[in-house]
Amino acid sequence: MLILTLSRPVEKPDKIFIAGHRGLVGSALVRQLEQDGFANLLTRDRAEMDLRDAGDVDRFFAQEKPAVVILAAAKVGGIKANSDLPVEFLLENLQMQNNVVRAAHDSGVRKLLFLGSSCIYPKHAPQPIPESALLTGPLEPTNEAYAIAKIAGIKLCQAYSREYGANFISAMPTNLYGPNDNFDLVSSHVLPALLRKAHLAKQEGKRELVVWGSGQPRREFLHVDDLAAACVFLLEKYDSPEIVNIGCGEDISIRELAELICDVVDFKGDLAWDTAKPDGTPRKLLDVSKIHALGWRHRIGLRDGIARTYQWFLENET
Ligand code: GDP
C-alpha cells in the first residue's frame, strides 16, 4: 500500500471546503469540524455555486484557495429514485466530482476526502464486504448508475495520487441516517421513509404500515455523526489512496428495522409487505476491520440513533 508521507496532517486553522454542506453528510461534517475546533470552514449554497458548472467551481477555487476539501456533495436517493433516474445519477455525480477533484488539484489543495458508498461493491460480494471486493463482479442494477459514478470518483482520486502524488483519499460509508436526511416517502432511503410512515400511521390511527419488498434484505446502518467523526479521523490520520470502509460492522433485516422503528415511534399496528417493490441487493454489510485497525470505531447504537433522528424529525419535519 502506498502511504504518502510528504503532506502535513490537516491542521485546525486550515481552510476546509465542505462541498454539500446542507445535506445529511455535509451538515454533520460541519457540526463535527466546528466541535473539534476547525475554525476556517468554507461553504457555498447551490445558488452561489453550481458544482456541476466547471466555470463556477474553478472561480471558487481560484478565489478561495482552500487547503483541504471534503467532497460530500452528491445526487443521492433511495432504491426507487436511483432506478428511475439513472441519467441524472450518473451525469450529475460525474460532473460534480470531476469539477471539484480537478479544481482541487489545479489550485494546490493539500488533501481531499472523496466520499463514496457501499453500493460500489458487486451485488454478490462476500459478506462482510472487504475493500478488495471493488470491481470483482457485476453491480446491483437498481443503483448501478450511482455506483458507476462513485467508482469513477475513486479512480480519479487514485489517478491524481499516482500521477501527481496528490493526497486524495476515499472513504466508503455504509447506509447512513440522521438529521437533515431526505424524509420524502418516494425518493428517500428506507430508514427515513419508515420513520415518516410509522409517524403518519400512528398519527392517523392506522392499523397497518406498508413496507416495500419482502423484508428479507439485510442492511447496515450508521448514524451520520459517527461517519463525520470517522471522516475527521481519516483527514488527520490517513494518507493513502486505498479506499477505506466506514460502518458499524453489524446488519439487520428490513423486517427487523421496521419493527425497531415502530417500537421507537410507538406505532402498534401490523406490518404489510408490498412485494411489487424491489428488494435490491440481498445484503450489504461492510468489513470494517481496516478502519478498526487504524483506531476508529462507531459509538452510536442503532436504537439510540433512530430515537435521536425521530426527535429531529419531530422538531424539523412536522
Ligand atoms: P438500497 O440500500 O440502495 O437498496 O436503498 P434503500 O434504503 O432505498 O432500500 C433498502 C431496502 O429497504 C430495500 O430492500 C427496499 O425495498 C426496502 N424498503 C422497505 N420499505 C422502504 C421504503 O419505504 N422506502 C425505501 N427507500 N426502501 C424501502
XYZ file of C-alpha atoms and ligand atoms in Angstrom:
346
model
C 0.000 0.000 0.000
C 1.319 3.439 -0.937
C 1.463 5.744 2.081
C 2.199 9.369 1.283
C 4.341 10.891 3.972
C 5.161 14.289 2.486
C 1.921 16.053 3.366
C 1.275 17.787 6.663
C -1.723 16.415 8.551
C -4.780 18.593 8.479
C -4.462 21.436 10.991
C -7.073 23.452 12.907
C -6.551 26.804 11.090
C -6.717 25.169 7.641
C -9.292 26.493 5.206
C -11.576 23.492 4.705
C -14.165 23.465 1.909
C -17.145 21.202 2.610
C -18.898 20.578 -0.714
C -22.537 19.688 0.005
C -22.767 21.266 3.467
C -26.587 21.329 3.531
C -27.002 17.584 3.072
C -27.087 14.704 5.535
C -23.319 14.130 5.395
C -22.106 17.690 4.795
C -24.127 19.174 7.662
C -22.825 16.502 10.048
C -19.276 17.283 8.922
C -19.754 20.988 9.635
C -21.051 20.158 13.159
C -18.153 17.791 13.840
C -15.422 20.082 12.471
C -16.759 23.057 14.451
C -16.922 20.940 17.594
C -13.315 19.834 17.026
C -12.106 23.442 16.746
C -11.656 23.784 12.984
C -12.495 27.458 12.655
C -11.970 28.143 8.974
C -14.760 26.284 7.212
C -15.822 27.245 3.695
C -19.313 26.514 2.385
C -21.352 27.639 -0.607
C -25.066 27.292 -1.255
C -26.232 25.884 -4.571
C -27.433 29.354 -5.606
C -23.906 30.749 -5.112
C -22.011 27.916 -6.839
C -23.345 25.118 -9.031
C -20.880 22.243 -8.608
C -21.989 20.860 -11.981
C -20.624 24.026 -13.623
C -16.848 23.833 -14.171
C -16.545 27.628 -14.518
C -18.283 28.251 -11.176
C -16.073 25.686 -9.450
C -12.817 26.991 -10.991
C -13.644 30.574 -9.992
C -14.376 29.495 -6.415
C -11.121 27.548 -6.017
C -9.015 30.315 -7.622
C -10.563 32.893 -5.290
C -10.706 30.987 -2.012
C -7.737 28.614 -2.313
C -8.909 26.036 0.248
C -6.189 23.851 1.827
C -8.485 20.872 2.356
C -11.617 19.663 0.552
C -14.300 17.224 1.636
C -16.493 16.149 -1.265
C -19.817 15.357 0.384
C -21.962 16.742 -2.440
C -23.777 14.129 -4.492
C -27.092 13.397 -6.103
C -28.407 10.694 -3.784
C -31.631 8.780 -3.300
C -33.223 5.527 -2.286
C -33.856 2.454 -4.369
C -36.733 3.998 -6.369
C -35.072 7.334 -7.204
C -31.882 5.518 -8.143
C -33.535 3.129 -10.559
C -35.952 5.741 -12.025
C -33.299 8.417 -12.764
C -30.102 6.694 -13.977
C -29.162 9.572 -16.301
C -29.279 12.188 -13.530
C -27.483 9.968 -11.015
C -24.686 9.172 -13.453
C -24.267 12.544 -15.111
C -24.679 14.914 -12.158
C -22.399 12.915 -9.882
C -19.701 12.674 -12.558
C -19.965 16.406 -13.273
C -19.734 17.450 -9.620
C -16.894 15.166 -8.672
C -14.875 15.776 -11.860
C -15.129 19.549 -11.405
C -14.234 19.534 -7.704
C -11.400 16.973 -7.855
C -9.753 18.607 -10.882
C -10.074 22.139 -9.472
C -8.712 20.921 -6.127
C -5.602 19.598 -7.827
C -5.165 22.597 -10.118
C -5.432 25.060 -7.217
C -2.980 23.190 -4.972
C -5.352 21.641 -2.394
C -3.214 19.698 0.127
C -5.726 16.987 0.992
C -9.077 15.882 -0.389
C -11.542 13.367 1.027
C -13.882 11.787 -1.510
C -16.988 10.086 -0.134
C -18.246 7.015 -1.950
C -20.812 4.468 -0.901
C -21.150 0.778 -0.060
C -23.159 0.315 -3.289
C -19.898 0.468 -5.291
C -19.364 -3.193 -4.422
C -20.638 -6.115 -6.539
C -24.170 -7.362 -5.870
C -22.862 -10.757 -4.758
C -19.725 -9.600 -2.942
C -18.556 -11.703 0.024
C -20.133 -10.540 3.317
C -18.879 -8.620 5.198
C -17.518 -6.791 2.147
C -13.775 -6.085 2.204
C -12.328 -3.111 0.326
C -10.660 -5.614 -2.050
C -14.101 -6.616 -3.459
C -14.216 -3.454 -5.612
C -14.629 -4.305 -9.328
C -14.696 -8.068 -8.792
C -18.237 -8.637 -10.159
C -21.451 -7.143 -11.598
C -23.244 -4.355 -9.686
C -26.759 -4.311 -8.252
C -28.903 -2.982 -11.174
C -31.131 -0.709 -9.020
C -28.196 1.557 -8.144
C -25.748 0.873 -10.938
C -25.652 4.443 -12.296
C -24.799 5.923 -8.889
C -22.258 3.178 -8.208
C -20.507 3.666 -11.554
C -20.198 7.411 -10.893
C -18.769 6.774 -7.414
C -16.302 4.188 -8.755
C -15.157 6.742 -11.344
C -14.629 9.235 -8.481
C -12.469 6.782 -6.535
C -10.442 6.007 -9.645
C -9.992 9.723 -10.400
C -8.651 10.376 -6.882
C -6.324 7.376 -7.164
C -5.155 8.560 -10.585
C -4.285 12.006 -9.168
C -2.359 10.273 -6.374
C -0.452 8.029 -8.757
C 0.226 10.542 -11.489
C 0.754 13.715 -9.451
C 1.355 12.492 -5.878
C -1.888 14.151 -4.675
C -3.080 13.270 -1.168
C -6.641 12.459 -2.291
C -8.252 9.798 -0.094
C -11.591 7.963 -0.435
C -13.947 6.617 2.231
C -16.879 4.228 1.592
C -19.675 4.765 4.115
C -22.390 2.191 4.665
C -26.112 3.224 4.639
C -26.350 6.456 6.635
C -29.164 8.157 8.549
C -29.616 11.157 10.855
C -30.567 14.858 10.879
C -31.090 16.626 7.517
C -31.819 13.334 5.763
C -34.400 13.223 2.967
C -37.687 12.073 4.553
C -39.682 12.082 1.322
C -41.728 8.896 1.011
C -40.857 8.269 -2.634
C -37.233 9.321 -3.113
C -35.706 8.624 0.319
C -33.800 5.660 1.729
C -35.540 3.057 3.836
C -34.815 4.343 7.351
C -36.141 7.909 6.980
C -39.031 6.612 4.842
C -40.125 4.142 7.532
C -39.745 6.769 10.274
C -42.148 9.054 8.438
C -44.518 6.201 7.543
C -44.658 4.950 11.140
C -45.200 8.501 12.430
C -48.056 9.128 9.985
C -49.624 5.712 10.644
C -49.611 6.404 14.373
C -50.962 9.928 13.945
C -53.761 8.787 11.618
C -54.642 5.794 13.803
C -53.907 3.302 11.006
C -53.751 -0.422 11.669
C -51.100 -1.169 9.087
C -47.766 0.149 7.843
C -46.753 -0.797 4.286
C -43.088 -1.713 3.829
C -41.524 -2.178 0.364
C -40.167 -5.538 -0.751
C -40.029 -8.803 1.168
C -38.365 -7.571 4.370
C -35.619 -10.143 3.838
C -32.743 -7.945 2.566
C -30.166 -7.057 5.175
C -28.580 -3.614 5.556
C -26.061 -1.979 7.877
C -26.927 1.477 9.240
C -24.541 4.106 10.602
C -25.544 7.373 12.271
C -24.147 10.259 10.229
C -22.479 11.792 13.325
C -20.360 8.640 13.539
C -19.489 8.999 9.865
C -18.450 12.635 10.394
C -16.186 11.618 13.282
C -14.623 8.930 11.062
C -14.019 11.467 8.286
C -12.183 13.858 10.612
C -10.192 10.891 11.931
C -9.153 9.934 8.370
C -8.308 13.522 7.439
C -5.947 13.715 10.396
C -4.517 10.208 10.306
C -4.837 8.538 6.896
C -2.807 9.405 3.802
C -3.255 6.579 1.323
C -5.244 6.415 -1.939
C -6.538 2.955 -0.966
C -10.253 3.092 -0.122
C -11.490 2.640 3.473
C -14.895 1.253 4.515
C -16.816 3.080 7.257
C -19.584 1.224 9.043
C -20.637 -0.234 12.352
C -19.945 -3.850 11.374
C -23.494 -5.132 12.071
C -26.522 -5.528 9.840
C -30.224 -6.210 10.354
C -33.059 -7.304 8.076
C -35.519 -4.715 6.739
C -38.202 -6.537 8.760
C -36.196 -6.083 11.972
C -35.557 -2.442 11.071
C -39.284 -1.835 10.515
C -40.086 -3.436 13.891
C -37.448 -1.351 15.659
C -38.750 1.867 14.066
C -42.357 1.033 15.041
C -41.136 0.498 18.577
C -39.261 3.821 18.741
C -42.182 5.722 17.183
C -44.663 3.743 19.316
C -46.803 2.584 16.401
C -48.580 -0.570 17.483
C -50.139 -1.728 14.197
C -49.079 -4.503 11.824
C -46.532 -4.567 9.029
C -47.701 -5.283 5.458
C -45.317 -6.123 2.596
C -45.522 -4.542 -0.858
C -43.652 -7.217 -2.802
C -44.209 -5.400 -6.110
C -41.398 -3.075 -4.961
C -37.782 -4.225 -5.484
C -35.663 -5.736 -2.713
C -32.407 -4.513 -4.240
C -29.184 -6.140 -3.200
C -29.734 -9.071 -0.776
C -27.145 -7.981 1.782
C -24.819 -5.023 2.264
C -22.534 -5.316 5.274
C -19.100 -3.717 5.193
C -15.954 -5.313 6.529
C -14.736 -2.580 8.875
C -11.588 -4.299 10.105
C -9.370 -1.797 8.273
C -10.785 1.321 9.973
C -10.865 -0.565 13.313
C -7.163 -1.391 12.871
C -6.474 2.282 12.146
C -8.050 3.090 15.536
C -11.629 4.247 14.855
C -14.936 2.685 15.974
C -18.541 3.875 15.802
C -20.271 4.996 19.020
C -23.986 5.448 18.348
C -26.123 2.313 18.667
C -28.990 1.831 16.193
C -31.903 2.217 18.634
C -30.388 5.343 20.171
C -29.570 6.735 16.713
C -33.117 6.145 15.460
C -34.578 7.754 18.605
C -32.384 10.846 18.106
C -33.329 11.016 14.432
C -37.034 10.698 15.251
C -36.676 13.580 17.711
C -35.015 15.668 14.981
C -37.788 14.701 12.564
C -40.465 15.808 15.053
C -38.757 19.147 15.565
C -37.944 19.856 11.928
C -40.174 17.921 9.552
C -43.648 18.023 11.113
P -30.604 0.416 -1.010
O -29.841 0.144 0.263
O -29.746 1.037 -2.072
O -31.338 -0.797 -1.508
O -31.672 1.568 -0.726
P -32.973 1.810 0.195
O -32.576 2.339 1.525
O -33.880 2.669 -0.617
O -33.699 0.377 0.356
C -33.235 -0.616 1.205
C -34.234 -1.731 1.329
O -35.380 -1.279 2.089
C -34.799 -2.257 0.002
O -34.931 -3.669 0.104
C -36.182 -1.607 -0.057
O -37.123 -2.342 -0.835
C -36.575 -1.638 1.423
N -37.647 -0.711 1.809
C -38.738 -1.050 2.538
N -39.568 -0.015 2.675
C -38.987 1.029 2.036
C -39.382 2.394 1.847
O -40.441 2.857 2.279
N -38.508 3.187 1.154
C -37.316 2.709 0.662
N -36.478 3.552 0.016
N -36.943 1.415 0.816
C -37.761 0.585 1.489
